[in-house]
Every structure is written in C-alpha cells, then in structure tokens.
GROMACS .gro file of C-alpha atoms in nm:
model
  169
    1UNK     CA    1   5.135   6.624  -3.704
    2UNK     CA    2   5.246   6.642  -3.348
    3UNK     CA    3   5.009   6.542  -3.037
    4UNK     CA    4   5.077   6.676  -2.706
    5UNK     CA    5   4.880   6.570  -2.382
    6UNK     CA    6   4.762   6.872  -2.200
    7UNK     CA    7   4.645   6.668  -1.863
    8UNK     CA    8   4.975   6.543  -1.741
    9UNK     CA    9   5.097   6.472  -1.376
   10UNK     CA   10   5.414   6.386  -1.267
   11UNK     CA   11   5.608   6.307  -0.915
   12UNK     CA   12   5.482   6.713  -0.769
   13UNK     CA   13   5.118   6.591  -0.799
   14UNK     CA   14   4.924   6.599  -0.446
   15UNK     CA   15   4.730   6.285  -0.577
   16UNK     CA   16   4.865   6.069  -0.895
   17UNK     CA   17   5.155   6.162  -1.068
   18UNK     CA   18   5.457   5.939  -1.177
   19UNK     CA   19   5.787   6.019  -1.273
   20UNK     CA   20   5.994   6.330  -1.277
   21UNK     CA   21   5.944   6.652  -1.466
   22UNK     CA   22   6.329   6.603  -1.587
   23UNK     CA   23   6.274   6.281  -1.700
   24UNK     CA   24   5.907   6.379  -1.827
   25UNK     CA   25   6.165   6.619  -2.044
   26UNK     CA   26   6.412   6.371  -2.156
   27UNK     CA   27   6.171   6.179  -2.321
   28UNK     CA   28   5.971   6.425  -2.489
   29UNK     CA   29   6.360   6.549  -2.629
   30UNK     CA   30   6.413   6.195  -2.701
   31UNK     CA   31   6.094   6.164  -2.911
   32UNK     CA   32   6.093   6.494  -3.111
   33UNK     CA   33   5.816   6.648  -2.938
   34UNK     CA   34   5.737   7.031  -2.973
   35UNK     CA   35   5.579   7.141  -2.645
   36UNK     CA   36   5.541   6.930  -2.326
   37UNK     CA   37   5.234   7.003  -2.053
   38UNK     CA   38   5.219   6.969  -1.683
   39UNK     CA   39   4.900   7.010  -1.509
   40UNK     CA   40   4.989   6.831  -1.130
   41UNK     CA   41   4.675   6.834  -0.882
   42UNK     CA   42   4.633   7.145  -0.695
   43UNK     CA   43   4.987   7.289  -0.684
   44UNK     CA   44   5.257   7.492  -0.963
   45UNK     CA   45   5.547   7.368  -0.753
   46UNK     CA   46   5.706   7.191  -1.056
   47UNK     CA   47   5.680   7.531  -1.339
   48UNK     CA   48   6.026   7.648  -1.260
   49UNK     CA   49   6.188   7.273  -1.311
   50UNK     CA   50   5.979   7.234  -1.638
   51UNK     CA   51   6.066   7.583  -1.743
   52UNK     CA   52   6.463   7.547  -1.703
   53UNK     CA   53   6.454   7.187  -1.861
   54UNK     CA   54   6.211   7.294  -2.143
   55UNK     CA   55   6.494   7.526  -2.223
   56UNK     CA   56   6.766   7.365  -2.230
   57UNK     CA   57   6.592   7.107  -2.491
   58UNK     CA   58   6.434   7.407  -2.721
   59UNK     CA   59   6.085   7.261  -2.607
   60UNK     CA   60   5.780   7.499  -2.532
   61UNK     CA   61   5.641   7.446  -2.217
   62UNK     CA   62   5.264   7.440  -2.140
   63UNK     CA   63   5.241   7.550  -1.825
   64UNK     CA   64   4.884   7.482  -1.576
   65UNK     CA   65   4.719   7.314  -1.340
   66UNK     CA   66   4.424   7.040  -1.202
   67UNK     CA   67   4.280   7.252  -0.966
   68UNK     CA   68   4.039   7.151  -0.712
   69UNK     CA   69   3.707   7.372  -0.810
   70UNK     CA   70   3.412   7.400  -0.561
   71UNK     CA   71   3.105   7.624  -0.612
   72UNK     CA   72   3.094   7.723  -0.241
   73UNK     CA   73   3.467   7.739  -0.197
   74UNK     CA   74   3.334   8.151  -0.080
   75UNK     CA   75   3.211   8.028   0.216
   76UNK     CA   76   3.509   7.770   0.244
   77UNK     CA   77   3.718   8.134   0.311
   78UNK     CA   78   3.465   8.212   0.622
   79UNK     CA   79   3.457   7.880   0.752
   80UNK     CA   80   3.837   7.833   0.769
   81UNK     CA   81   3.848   8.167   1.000
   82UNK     CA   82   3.674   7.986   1.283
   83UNK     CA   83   3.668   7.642   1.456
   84UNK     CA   84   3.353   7.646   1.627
   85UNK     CA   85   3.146   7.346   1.576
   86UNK     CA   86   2.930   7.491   1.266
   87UNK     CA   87   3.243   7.592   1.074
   88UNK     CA   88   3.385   7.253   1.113
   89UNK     CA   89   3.045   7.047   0.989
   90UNK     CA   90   3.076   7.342   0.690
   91UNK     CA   91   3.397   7.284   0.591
   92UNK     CA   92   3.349   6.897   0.573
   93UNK     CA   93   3.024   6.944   0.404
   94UNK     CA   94   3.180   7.163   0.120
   95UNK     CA   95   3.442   6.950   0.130
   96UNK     CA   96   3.208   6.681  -0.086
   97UNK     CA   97   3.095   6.940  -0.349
   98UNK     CA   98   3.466   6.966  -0.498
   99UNK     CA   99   3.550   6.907  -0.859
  100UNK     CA  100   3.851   6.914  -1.096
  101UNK     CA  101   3.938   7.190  -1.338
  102UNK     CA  102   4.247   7.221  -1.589
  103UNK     CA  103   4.364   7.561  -1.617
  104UNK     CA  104   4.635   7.617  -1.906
  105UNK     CA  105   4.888   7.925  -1.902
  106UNK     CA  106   4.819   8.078  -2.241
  107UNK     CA  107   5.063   8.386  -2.224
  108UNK     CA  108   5.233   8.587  -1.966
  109UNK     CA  109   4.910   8.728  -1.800
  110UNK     CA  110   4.733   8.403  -1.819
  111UNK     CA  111   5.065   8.266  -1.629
  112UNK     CA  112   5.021   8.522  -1.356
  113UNK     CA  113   4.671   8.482  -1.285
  114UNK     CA  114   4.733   8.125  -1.225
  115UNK     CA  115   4.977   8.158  -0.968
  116UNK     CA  116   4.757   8.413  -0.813
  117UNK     CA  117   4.460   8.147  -0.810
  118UNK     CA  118   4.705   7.863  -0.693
  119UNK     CA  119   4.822   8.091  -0.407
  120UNK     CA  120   4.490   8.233  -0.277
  121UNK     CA  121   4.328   7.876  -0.246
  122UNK     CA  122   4.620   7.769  -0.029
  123UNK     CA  123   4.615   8.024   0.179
  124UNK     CA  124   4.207   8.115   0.151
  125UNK     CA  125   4.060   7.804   0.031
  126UNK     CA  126   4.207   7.507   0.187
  127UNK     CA  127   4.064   7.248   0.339
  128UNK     CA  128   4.219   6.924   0.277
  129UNK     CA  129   4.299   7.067  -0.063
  130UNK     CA  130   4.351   7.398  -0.203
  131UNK     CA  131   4.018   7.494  -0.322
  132UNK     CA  132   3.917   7.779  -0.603
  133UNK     CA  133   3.585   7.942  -0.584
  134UNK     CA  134   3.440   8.029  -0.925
  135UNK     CA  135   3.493   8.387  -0.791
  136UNK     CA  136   3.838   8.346  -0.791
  137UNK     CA  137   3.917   8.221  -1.118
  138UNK     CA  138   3.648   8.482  -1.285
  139UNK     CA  139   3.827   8.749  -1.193
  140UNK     CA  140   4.129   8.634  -1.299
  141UNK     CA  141   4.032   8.437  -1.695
  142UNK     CA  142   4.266   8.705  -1.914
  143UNK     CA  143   4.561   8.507  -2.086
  144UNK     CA  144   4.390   8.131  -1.879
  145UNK     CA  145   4.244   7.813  -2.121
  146UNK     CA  146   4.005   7.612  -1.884
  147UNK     CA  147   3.927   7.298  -1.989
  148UNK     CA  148   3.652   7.043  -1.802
  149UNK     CA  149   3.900   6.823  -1.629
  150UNK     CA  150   3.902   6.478  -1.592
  151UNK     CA  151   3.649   6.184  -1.430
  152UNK     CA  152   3.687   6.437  -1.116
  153UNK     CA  153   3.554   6.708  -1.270
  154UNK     CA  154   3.205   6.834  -1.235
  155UNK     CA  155   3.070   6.758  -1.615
  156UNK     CA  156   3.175   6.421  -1.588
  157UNK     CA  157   3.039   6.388  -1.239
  158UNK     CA  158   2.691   6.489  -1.388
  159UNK     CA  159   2.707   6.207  -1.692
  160UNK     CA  160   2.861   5.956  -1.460
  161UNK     CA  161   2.651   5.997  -1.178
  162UNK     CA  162   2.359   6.090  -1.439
  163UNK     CA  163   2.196   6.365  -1.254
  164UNK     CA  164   2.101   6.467  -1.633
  165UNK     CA  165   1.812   6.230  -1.541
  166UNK     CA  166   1.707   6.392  -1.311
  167UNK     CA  167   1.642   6.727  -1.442
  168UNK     CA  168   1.333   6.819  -1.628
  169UNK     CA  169   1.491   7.065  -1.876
   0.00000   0.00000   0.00000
C-alpha cells in the first residue's frame, strides 16, 4: 500500500515550508511514490513547477492549498475599501478570527475553483494574509476536497483552546 501526505509545504509557503518542489519530486521518484501533494499557506504559486516535474517522473500530482479561512472575511472585503479609523480597528480585529483550511484539487473544475478562491482573497480578502470567506469557497465546492487543516485550523482551535467547555449543548 502506498501513503501519500496530503498537508505538505515546501520553499513557496508564506509561513513554513522547506525545500523545493523539484527536489520534493526527486525524492518521491526516488522512493516509488504514486502521487505527491502540495498544499503551501495561502498561495498556488508552486502548481505549475509541481505539474511539469510530476510529469516528467509519471507521478500524479495533488494539487491544493492551506488557506487562511475567516468567518467574517465578508466584511474583511468592505473594510479593505477604506482607511478611516473604524476600518482599520476592523480589519485588525478580524484579523484574530482566522483559521486554516486544506482545499484539495479533485478534478479539472475543482482545480479552477481553487485558483478562483486563491485569487479573490488576494485581491478581496487580504489583510496580512489572503483571507477566504465561507462565501467564497461555497460557491465555488464542485470538483474541491476540504479537509479541517492543521493546529491552525478552527476545529482544532476549539479542542485546543476547549471552548467545547464552554458550551451547554
């Protein structure tokens, strides 16, 4: 049976990867592995690399992404339009609700919709980091796996921060 890590960052991670996605390659060649993932913090900017060198080694390529999730990321959009004092406490304020969520390519749609989601919360959503809105990636789910993330993300917030606790339900 073959194993293949689906949370993977290398060197085009905004936060912690290591290594680069040729080398990442080499060594998945090197040890007869099927498929290889990349899922870098908040950017795609490594797919084409990964693509080519998948190729060339007859490896399938699992394409995604760790992207920086926040609940109010809507109001992120509005409050990056204006830099009166309120938007700037807003922004800042969101800016602590943000979470980590793995989004996986699963076919040629699911592909598509991620760029679209990786471009819109550069250009829409960022503050600091790119941010998608659960909006944003609802209306764009066909062909996308989304798994919970990692420490970052906001199910393992609530266990290790145990707001579970806290609720009465």
């Amino acid at each position: 049976y073959y194993f293949t890590h689906l949370h993977v960052h290398d060197c085009f991670s905004i936060k912690d990867g290591v290594g680069h996605t040729k080398d990442r390659v080499k060594w998945a060649f090197e040890n007869d592995k099927l498929c290889l993932s990349t899922t870098n913090h908040g950017n795609i900017s490594n797919w084409m690399l990964m693509i080519n060198f998948c190729k060339e080694k007859n490896i399938k390529p699992i394409l995604g992404i760790e992207a920086y999730f926040n609940r109010e990321a809507e109001k992120l959009r509005i409050a990056n339009k204006s830099d009166d004092r309120k938007s700037i406490v807003l922004r800042k304020n969101l800016r602590k609700q943000g979470n980590h969520i793995t989004l996986l390519a699963k076919n040629l749609k699911g592909y598509y919709n991620i760029i679209t989601c990786s471009n819109d919360a550069w250009v829409n959503g960022f503050y600091m980091y790119p941010y998608m809105s659960p909006e944003l990636i609802k209306n764009h789910t066909e062909g996308v796996i989304c798994l919970s993330g990692c420490s970052g993300s906001e199910i393992n917030k609530v266990f290790s921060k145990k707001y579970y606790i806290e609720s009465d339900k």
